[in-house]
XYZ file of C-alpha atoms in Angstrom:
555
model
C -28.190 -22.093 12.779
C -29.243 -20.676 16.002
C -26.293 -21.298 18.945
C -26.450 -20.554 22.600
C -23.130 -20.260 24.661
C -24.236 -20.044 28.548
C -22.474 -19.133 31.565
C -19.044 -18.414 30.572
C -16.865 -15.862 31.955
C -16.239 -13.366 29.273
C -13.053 -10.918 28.515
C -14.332 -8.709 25.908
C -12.462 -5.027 26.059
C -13.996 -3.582 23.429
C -17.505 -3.698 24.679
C -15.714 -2.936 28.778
C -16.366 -6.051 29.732
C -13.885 -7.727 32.031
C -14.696 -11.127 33.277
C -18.310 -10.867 33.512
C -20.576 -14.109 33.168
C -22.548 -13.997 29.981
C -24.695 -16.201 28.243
C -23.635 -15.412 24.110
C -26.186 -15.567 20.743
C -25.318 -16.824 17.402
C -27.448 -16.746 14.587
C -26.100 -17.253 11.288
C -22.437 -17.321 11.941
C -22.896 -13.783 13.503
C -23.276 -12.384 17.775
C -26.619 -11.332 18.282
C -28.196 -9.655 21.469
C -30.798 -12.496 21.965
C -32.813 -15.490 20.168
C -36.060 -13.648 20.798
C -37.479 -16.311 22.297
C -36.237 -19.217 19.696
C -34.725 -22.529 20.939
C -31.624 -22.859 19.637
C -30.119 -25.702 17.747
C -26.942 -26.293 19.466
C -26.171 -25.027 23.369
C -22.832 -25.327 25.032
C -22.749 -24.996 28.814
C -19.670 -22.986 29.488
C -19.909 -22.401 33.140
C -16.693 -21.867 34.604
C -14.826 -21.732 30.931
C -12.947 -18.217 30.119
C -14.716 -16.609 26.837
C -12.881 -14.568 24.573
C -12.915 -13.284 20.559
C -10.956 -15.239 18.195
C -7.238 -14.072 18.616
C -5.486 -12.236 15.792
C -2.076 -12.098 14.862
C -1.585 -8.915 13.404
C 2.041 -9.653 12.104
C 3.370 -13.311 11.216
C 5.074 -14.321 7.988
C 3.161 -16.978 6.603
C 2.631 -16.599 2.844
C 4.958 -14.857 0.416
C 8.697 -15.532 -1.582
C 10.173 -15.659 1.306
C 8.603 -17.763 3.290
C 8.360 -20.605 0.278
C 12.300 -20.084 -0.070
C 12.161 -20.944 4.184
C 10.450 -24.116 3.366
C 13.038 -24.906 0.616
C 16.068 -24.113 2.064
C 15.718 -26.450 5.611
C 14.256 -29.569 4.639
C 15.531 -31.103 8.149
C 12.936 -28.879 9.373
C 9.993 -30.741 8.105
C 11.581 -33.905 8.257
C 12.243 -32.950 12.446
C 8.742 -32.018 12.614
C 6.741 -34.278 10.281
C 2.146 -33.484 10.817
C 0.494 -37.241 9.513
C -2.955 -36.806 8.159
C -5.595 -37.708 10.964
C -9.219 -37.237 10.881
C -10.177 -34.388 8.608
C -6.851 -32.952 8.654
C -4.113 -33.583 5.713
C -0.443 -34.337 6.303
C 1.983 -31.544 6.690
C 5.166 -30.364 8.116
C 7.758 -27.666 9.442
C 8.798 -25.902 13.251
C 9.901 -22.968 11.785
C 8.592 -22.483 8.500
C 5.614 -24.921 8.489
C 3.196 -25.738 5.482
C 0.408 -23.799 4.574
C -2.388 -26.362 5.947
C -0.196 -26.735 9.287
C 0.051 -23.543 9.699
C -4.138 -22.870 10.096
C -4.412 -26.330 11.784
C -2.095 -24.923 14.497
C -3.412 -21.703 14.547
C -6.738 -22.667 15.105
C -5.733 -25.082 17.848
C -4.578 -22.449 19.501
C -7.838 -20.347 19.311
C -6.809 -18.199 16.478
C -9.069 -17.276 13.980
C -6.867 -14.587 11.799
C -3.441 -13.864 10.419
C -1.899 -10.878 8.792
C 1.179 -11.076 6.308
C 3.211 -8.008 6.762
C 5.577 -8.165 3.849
C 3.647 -8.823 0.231
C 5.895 -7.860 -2.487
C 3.058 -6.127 -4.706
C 4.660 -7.611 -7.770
C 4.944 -11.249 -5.935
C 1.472 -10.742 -4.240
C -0.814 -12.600 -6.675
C 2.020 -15.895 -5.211
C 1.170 -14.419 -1.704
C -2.143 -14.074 -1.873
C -2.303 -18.328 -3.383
C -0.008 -19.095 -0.547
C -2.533 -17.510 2.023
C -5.864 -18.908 0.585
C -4.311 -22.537 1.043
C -4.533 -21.683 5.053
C -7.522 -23.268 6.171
C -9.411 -21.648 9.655
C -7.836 -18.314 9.299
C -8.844 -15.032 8.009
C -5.816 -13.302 6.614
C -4.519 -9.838 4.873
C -1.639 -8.861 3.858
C 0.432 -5.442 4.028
C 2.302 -4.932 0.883
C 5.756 -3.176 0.730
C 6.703 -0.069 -0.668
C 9.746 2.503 0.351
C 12.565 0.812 -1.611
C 10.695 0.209 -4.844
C 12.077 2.402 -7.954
C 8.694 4.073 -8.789
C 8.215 5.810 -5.650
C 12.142 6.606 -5.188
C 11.784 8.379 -8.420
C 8.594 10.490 -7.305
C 10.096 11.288 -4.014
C 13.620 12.163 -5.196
C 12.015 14.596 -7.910
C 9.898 16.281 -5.480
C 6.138 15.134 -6.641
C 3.096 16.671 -5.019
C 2.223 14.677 -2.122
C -1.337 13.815 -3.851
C 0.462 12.246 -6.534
C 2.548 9.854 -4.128
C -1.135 9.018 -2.258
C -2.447 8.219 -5.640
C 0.207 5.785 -6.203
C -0.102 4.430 -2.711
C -3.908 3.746 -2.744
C -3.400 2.291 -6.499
C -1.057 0.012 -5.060
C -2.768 -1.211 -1.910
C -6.285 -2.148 -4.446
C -4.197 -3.577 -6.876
C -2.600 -6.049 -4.145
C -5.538 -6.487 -2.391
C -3.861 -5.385 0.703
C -5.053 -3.861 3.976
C -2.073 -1.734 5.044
C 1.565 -0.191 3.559
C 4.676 -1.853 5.255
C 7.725 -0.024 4.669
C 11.178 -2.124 5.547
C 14.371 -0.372 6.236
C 12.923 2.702 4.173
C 15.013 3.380 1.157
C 17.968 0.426 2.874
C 16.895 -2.595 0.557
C 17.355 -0.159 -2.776
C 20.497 1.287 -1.301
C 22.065 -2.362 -0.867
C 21.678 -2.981 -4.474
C 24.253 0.496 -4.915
C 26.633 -1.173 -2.591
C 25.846 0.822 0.654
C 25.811 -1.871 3.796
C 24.511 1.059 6.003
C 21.598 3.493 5.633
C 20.678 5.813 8.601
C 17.852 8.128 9.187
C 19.055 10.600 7.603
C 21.812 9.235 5.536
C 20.863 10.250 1.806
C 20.475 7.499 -0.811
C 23.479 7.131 -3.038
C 21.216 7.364 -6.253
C 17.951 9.045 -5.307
C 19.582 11.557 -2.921
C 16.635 11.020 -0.700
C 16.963 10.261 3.375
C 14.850 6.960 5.106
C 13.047 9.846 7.549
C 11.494 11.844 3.743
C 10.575 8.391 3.060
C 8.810 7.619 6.586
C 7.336 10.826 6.465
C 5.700 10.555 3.016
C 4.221 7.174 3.152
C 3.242 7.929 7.001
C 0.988 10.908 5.547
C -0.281 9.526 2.316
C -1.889 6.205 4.459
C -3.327 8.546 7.043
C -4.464 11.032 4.162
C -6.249 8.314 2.717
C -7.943 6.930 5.553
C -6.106 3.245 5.493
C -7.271 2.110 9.381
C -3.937 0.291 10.116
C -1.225 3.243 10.378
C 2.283 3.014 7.933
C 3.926 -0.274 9.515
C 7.651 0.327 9.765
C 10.819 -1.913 10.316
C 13.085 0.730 10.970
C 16.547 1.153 9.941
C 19.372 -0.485 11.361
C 17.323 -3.614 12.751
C 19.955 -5.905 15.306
C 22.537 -3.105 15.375
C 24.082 -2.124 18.652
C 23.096 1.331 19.184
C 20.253 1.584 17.092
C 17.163 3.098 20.273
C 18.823 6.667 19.206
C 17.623 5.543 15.687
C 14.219 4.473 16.691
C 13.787 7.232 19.348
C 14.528 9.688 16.265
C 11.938 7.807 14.414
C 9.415 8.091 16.946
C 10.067 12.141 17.194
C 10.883 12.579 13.311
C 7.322 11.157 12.328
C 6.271 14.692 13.384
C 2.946 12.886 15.310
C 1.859 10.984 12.567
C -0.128 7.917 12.861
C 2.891 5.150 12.620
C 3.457 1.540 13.962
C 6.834 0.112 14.824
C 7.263 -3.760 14.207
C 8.931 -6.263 15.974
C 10.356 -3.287 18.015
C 13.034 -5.709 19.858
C 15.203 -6.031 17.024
C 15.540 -1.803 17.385
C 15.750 -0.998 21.248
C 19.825 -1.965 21.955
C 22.244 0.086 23.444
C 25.963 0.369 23.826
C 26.576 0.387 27.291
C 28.773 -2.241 29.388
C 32.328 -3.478 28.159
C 30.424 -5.953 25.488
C 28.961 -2.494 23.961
C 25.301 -4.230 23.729
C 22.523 -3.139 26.016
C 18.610 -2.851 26.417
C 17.091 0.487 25.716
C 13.731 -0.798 26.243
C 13.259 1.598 29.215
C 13.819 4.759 26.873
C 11.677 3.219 23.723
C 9.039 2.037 26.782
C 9.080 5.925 27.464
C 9.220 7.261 24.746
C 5.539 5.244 23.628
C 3.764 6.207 26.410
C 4.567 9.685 25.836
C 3.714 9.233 21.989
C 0.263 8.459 21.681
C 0.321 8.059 17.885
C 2.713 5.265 17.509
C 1.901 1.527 18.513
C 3.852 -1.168 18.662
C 4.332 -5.280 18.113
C 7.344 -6.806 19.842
C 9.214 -9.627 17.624
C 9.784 -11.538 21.459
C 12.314 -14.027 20.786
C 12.644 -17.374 22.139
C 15.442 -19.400 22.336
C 15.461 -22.448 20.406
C 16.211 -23.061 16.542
C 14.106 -21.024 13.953
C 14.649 -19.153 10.763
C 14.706 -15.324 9.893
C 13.051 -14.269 7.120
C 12.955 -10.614 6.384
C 12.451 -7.988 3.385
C 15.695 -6.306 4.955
C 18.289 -8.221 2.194
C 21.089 -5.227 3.916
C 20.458 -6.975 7.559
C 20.282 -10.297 6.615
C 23.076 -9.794 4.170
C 25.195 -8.739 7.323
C 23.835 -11.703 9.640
C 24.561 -14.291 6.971
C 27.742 -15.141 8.935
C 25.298 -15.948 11.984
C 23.433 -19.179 9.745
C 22.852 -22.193 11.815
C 22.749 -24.482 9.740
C 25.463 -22.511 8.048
C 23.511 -21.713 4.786
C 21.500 -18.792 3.770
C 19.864 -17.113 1.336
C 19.376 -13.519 -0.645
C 17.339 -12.466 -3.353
C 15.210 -10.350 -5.731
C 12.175 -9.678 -7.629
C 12.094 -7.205 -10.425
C 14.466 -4.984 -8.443
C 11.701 -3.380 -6.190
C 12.541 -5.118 -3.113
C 14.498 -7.445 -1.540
C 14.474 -10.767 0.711
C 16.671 -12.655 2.923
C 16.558 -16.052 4.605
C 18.993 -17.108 7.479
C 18.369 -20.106 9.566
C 19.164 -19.227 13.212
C 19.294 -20.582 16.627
C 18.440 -18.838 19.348
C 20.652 -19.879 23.071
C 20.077 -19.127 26.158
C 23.659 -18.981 28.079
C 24.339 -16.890 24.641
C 24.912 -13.112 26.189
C 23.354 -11.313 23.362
C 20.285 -13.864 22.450
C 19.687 -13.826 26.573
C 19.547 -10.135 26.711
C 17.489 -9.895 23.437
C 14.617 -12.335 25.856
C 14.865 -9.817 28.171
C 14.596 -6.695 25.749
C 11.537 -7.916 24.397
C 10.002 -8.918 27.809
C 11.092 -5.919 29.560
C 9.131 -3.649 26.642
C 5.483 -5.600 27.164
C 5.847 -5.318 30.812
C 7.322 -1.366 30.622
C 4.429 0.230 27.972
C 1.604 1.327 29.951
C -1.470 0.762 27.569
C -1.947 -2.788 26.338
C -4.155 -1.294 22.881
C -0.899 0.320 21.479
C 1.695 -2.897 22.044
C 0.453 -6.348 20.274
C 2.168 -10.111 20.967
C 3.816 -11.043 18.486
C 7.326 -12.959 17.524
C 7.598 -11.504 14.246
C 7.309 -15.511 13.073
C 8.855 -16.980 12.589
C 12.065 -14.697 13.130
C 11.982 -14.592 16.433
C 10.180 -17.813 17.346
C 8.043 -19.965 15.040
C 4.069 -18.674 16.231
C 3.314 -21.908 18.692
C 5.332 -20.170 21.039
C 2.781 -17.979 22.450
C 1.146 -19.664 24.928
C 4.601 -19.709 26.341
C 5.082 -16.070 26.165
C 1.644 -15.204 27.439
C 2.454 -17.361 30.838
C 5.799 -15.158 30.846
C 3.956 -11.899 30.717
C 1.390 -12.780 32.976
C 3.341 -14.781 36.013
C 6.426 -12.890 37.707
C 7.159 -16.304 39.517
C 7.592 -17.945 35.905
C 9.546 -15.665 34.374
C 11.642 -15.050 37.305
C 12.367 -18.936 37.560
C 13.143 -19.140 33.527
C 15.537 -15.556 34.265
C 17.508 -17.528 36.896
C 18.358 -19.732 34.039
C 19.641 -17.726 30.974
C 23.055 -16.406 30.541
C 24.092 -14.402 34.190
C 25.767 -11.729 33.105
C 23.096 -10.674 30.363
C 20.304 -11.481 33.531
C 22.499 -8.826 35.727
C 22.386 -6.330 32.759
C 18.140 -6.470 32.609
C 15.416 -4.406 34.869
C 13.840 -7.952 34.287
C 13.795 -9.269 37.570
C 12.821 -6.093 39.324
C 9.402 -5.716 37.054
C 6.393 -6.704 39.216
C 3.497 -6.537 36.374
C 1.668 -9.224 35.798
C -0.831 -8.958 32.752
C -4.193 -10.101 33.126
C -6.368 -12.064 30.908
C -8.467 -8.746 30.209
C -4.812 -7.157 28.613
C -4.294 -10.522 26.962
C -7.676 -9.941 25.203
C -6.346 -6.463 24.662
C -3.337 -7.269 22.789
C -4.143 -10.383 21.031
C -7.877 -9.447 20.308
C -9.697 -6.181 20.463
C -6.207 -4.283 20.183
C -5.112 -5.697 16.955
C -8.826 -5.647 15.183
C -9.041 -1.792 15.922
C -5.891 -1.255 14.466
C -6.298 -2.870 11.588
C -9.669 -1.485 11.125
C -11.622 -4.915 11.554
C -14.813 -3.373 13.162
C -16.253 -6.930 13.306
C -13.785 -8.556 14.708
C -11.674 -9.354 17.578
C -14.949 -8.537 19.993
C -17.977 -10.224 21.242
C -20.850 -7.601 20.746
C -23.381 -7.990 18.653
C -22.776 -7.889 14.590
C -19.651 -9.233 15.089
C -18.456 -12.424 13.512
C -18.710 -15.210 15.490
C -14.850 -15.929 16.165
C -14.992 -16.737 19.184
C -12.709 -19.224 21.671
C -13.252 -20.772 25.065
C -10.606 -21.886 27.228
C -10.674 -23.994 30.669
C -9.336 -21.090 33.160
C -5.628 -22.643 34.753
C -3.162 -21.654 36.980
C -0.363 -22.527 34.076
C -1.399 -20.091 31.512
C 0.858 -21.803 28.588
C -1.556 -25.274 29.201
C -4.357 -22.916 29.356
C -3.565 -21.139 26.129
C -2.364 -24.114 24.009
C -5.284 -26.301 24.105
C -8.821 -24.362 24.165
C -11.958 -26.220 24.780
C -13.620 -24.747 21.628
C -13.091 -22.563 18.644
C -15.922 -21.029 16.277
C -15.028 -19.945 12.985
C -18.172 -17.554 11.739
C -20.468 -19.374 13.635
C -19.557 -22.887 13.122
C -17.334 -25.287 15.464
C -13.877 -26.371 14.274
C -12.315 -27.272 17.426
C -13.051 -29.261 20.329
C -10.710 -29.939 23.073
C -7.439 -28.778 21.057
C -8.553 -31.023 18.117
C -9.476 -29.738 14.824
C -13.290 -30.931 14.369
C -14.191 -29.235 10.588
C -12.208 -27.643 8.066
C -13.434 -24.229 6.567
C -11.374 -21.364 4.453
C -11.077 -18.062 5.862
C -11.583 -14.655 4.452
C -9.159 -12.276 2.923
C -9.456 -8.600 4.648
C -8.642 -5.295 2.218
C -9.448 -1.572 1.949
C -9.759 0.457 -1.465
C -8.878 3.843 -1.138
C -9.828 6.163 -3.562
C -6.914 7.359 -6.025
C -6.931 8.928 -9.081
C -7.011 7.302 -12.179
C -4.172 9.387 -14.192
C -1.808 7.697 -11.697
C -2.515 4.400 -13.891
C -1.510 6.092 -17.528
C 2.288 6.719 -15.488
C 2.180 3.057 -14.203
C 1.578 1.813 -17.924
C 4.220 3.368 -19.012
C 6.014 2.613 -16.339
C 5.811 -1.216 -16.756
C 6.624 -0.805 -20.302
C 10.028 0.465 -19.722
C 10.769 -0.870 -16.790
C 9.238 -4.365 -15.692
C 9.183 -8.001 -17.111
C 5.451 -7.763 -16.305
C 2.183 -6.061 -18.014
C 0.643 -3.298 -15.733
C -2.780 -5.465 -16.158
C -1.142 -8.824 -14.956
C 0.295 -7.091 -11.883
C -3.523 -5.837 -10.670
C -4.753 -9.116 -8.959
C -8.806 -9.556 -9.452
C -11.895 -10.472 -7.576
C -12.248 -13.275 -8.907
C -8.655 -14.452 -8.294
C -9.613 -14.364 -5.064
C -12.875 -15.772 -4.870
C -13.118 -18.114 -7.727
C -12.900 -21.088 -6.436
C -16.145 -20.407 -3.523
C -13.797 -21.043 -0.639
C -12.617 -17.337 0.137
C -14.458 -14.294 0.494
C -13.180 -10.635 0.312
C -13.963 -8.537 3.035
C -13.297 -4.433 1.855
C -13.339 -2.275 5.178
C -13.951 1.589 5.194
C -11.190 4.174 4.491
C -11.873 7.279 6.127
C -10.471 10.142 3.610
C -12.034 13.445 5.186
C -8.028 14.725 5.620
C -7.406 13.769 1.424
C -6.895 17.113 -0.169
């Protein structure tokens, strides 16, 4: 199939171009230079019409335990927000927590092509990985948790070489079929289970003896020691807790210049100050990244309205439990490797703290300096369920907007915030930034997320509008790989995504360990925990995509 997109203004950072009018080549559900001369089969005259990559979301909860334990525990969520089946699409539901075909319909009518899971539970992943590959019109990945799990507590706390923790880290991220390590509240979930409710820095372990900065520090150098693209993705410790920028800043400056990447940052820039004892520190974290060039960043923005929190962290949630609305909640396990917690929870507007968390989040995009280090996200659906964005993007990129919706959230939190006094506007270029080109070189995806030739042909095309949210919620067209799934904010053809993975190299000793391991330790068989191939790919819809590891630093 040979496709011709003319005239269309086109935001593509990675190849430096910044609104230029372009005429675009597909052949074959891939960007080519030119159709030497061929008539194509299909032309779309996009004069006028902003052109940009296929966004990405590089961190949204949308397959796993815990998000199937969402879905189960608020039923009066789907029934609120009920999808009928029309034209090729099937019947779904859920704000918050919707189902797995909702979810890629309203992704892709949004002009995203690609999703990333950043908690899989490598003993839960083979569920995870099910859950994901019922997503139509995404491209997905997953980055699978370790930091709290008993294997790598035990290495740590008996002082293994560091090649024999990088081993077990590379074994890990094949056998999960993941792309990246997330570590959550580093050494916190394990310490819950010995009845501590608090784990700092460097506040040792009950059991191991071990402190959450050795753990940082040894999973931060075993993913950049084996070349994983995506850096060690860290929720940090004390996540919501008044005070907890010194932790975060002592993260940034404990991780010793390592490669590392902060999620949902938000939830771990508040201060003390004022007689209410909560305050932003997103100036200081703000400063702190720009002067950091190894760390990056995704927000966790919330907005206010209902939604549901659903987190790895079972200590935090544990401790926001009393927060539920509706008052019910949940906590749980899996083999006693991790944890998981789901609290239902509305966001308000005249509430002080939920107003100055909006203006946290907004004052950190607007604050950080280079858009390729700080991605969009709401951490979703935990700070708002993902179909908020094109609302957040017309925040970040029109001071009139946000001023307006500032005038109308809780006063005394609005006289606390910078907010108001922030002039930056983003423009569509560092939209393209942070929801495209940033987030594929990141996570390694060297064809994706840009609009040069070779690269897939994800590609979306909006009509350029004053009101950015209209403009970003309803794009003319979407291509998946080449082929046309939306039209005018309408899904036009259903096709199944691929799954993105590395495979860094490990030794294969670490596997005679595991076995025994398993044997002792684990309900499950060490060969029913590796997920294969052709678990993935059996049934024709799915196709695994293995990107490079770069291991020249592997000793």
């Amino acid at each position: 199939m040979l496709i011709k997109l003319t005239g269309g203004t086109v935001y593509d950072p990675a190849n430096g171009i910044d609104g230029q009018v372009r005429n675009l080549f597909i052949r074959d559900g891939r960007i080519v230079h030119s159709l030497n001369g061929a008539t194509p089969d299909q032309e779309y005259d996009l004069r006028g019409k902003v052109v940009m990559a296929g966004a990405i979301d590089m961190h949204t909860h949308i397959g796993g335990g815990k998000v199937t334990i969402a879905r189960n525990l608020l039923p009066e969520d789907h029934r609120a927000d009920p999808e009928p089946r029309r034209g090729l699409m099937r019947a779904g539901c859920g704000h918050a927590a919707p189902s797995t075909l909702t979810t890629g319909y309203r992704y892709a009518e949004m002009g995203y092509t690609a999703g990333f899971e950043p908690a899989v539970l490598p003993i839960n992943a083979r569920q995870a990985h099910m859950e994901m590959a019922d997503v139509p019109l995404l491209d997905v990945g997953g980055y699978v948790m370790l930091g709290s799990d008993d294997f790598f507590l035990r290495l740590l706390s008996a002082g293994s070489d560091q090649k024999l923790i990088n081993d077990y880290v590379a074994w890990t991220i094949r056998s999960a079929k993941a792309i990246g390590i997330k570590v959550v509240n580093p050494g916190g979930i394990s310490a819950f289970k010995f009845n501590q409710r608090m784990l700092d820095l460097d506040e040792k372990h009950v059991y191991y003896g071990v402190t959450p900065r050795q753990i940082l520090k040894s999973l931060a150098r075993a993913v950049h020691e084996l070349g994983v693209p995506h850096p060690l993705h860290v929720h940090g410790c004390n996540l919501g807790v008044p005070g907890n920028v010194e932790t975060t800043l002592n993260t940034i400056s404990g991780i010793e210049g390592l490669p590392m990447h902060l999620t949902h940052i938000q939830f771990h820039s508040y201060g003390v100050e004022g007689d209410r004892k909560f305050s932003s520190g997103a100036a200081r974290i703000a400063e702190a990244i720009n002067a950091n060039k190894n760390i990056t960043i995704d927000v966790g923005q919330i907005l206010f309205g209902q939604t549901v929190t659903a987190s790895g962290d079972s200590m935090r949630q544990h401790a926001n439990a009393g927060h539920a609305h509706p008052d019910k909640w949940v906590c749980m396990d899996i083999e006693c490797d991790a944890g998981c917690g789901v609290v239902p929870f509305k966001y308000r507007d005249k509430n002080f703290v939920n107003a100055l968390q909006w203006c946290i989040g907004l004052e950190t995009f607007l604050l950080i300096d280079d858009p390729w280090r700080v991605f969009l996200t709401t951490d979703h659906p935990n700070g708002a369920p993902f179909t908020t964005y094109p609302h957040l993007i017309r925040l970040l990129m029109d001071k009139s907007f946000r001023n307006d919706m500032l005038a109308t959230i809780n006063p005394e939190a609005a006289a606390l915030s910078t907010l108001g006094s922030i002039d930056r506007e983003y423009s569509l270029y560092e939209i393209a930034i942070m929801t495209r080109a940033g987030a594929a070189r990141l996570l390694g995806l060297t064809d994706r997320g840009h609009l040069g030739a070779g690269a897939a042909a994800d590609i979306t095309v909006y009509t350029d509008q004053a009101d950015k949210e209209k403009m970003f919620t309803r794009p003319d067209y979407v291509f998946k790989d080449g082929e046309l799934v939306v039209r005018n904010g309408e899904v036009v053809k259903v096709v199944w995504g691929n799954l993105h993975t590395v495979q860094p190299e490990f030794d294969n000793g670490i596997e005679a360990r595991l076995r025994d391991y398993f044997d002792r330790y684990h309900t499950m068989k060490l060969d029913n925990f590796v997920i294969n191939d052709w678990e993935i790919e059996g049934d024709g819809r799915s196709k695994i995509l293995v990107h490079p590891c770069h291991q020249g630093t592997r000793s």
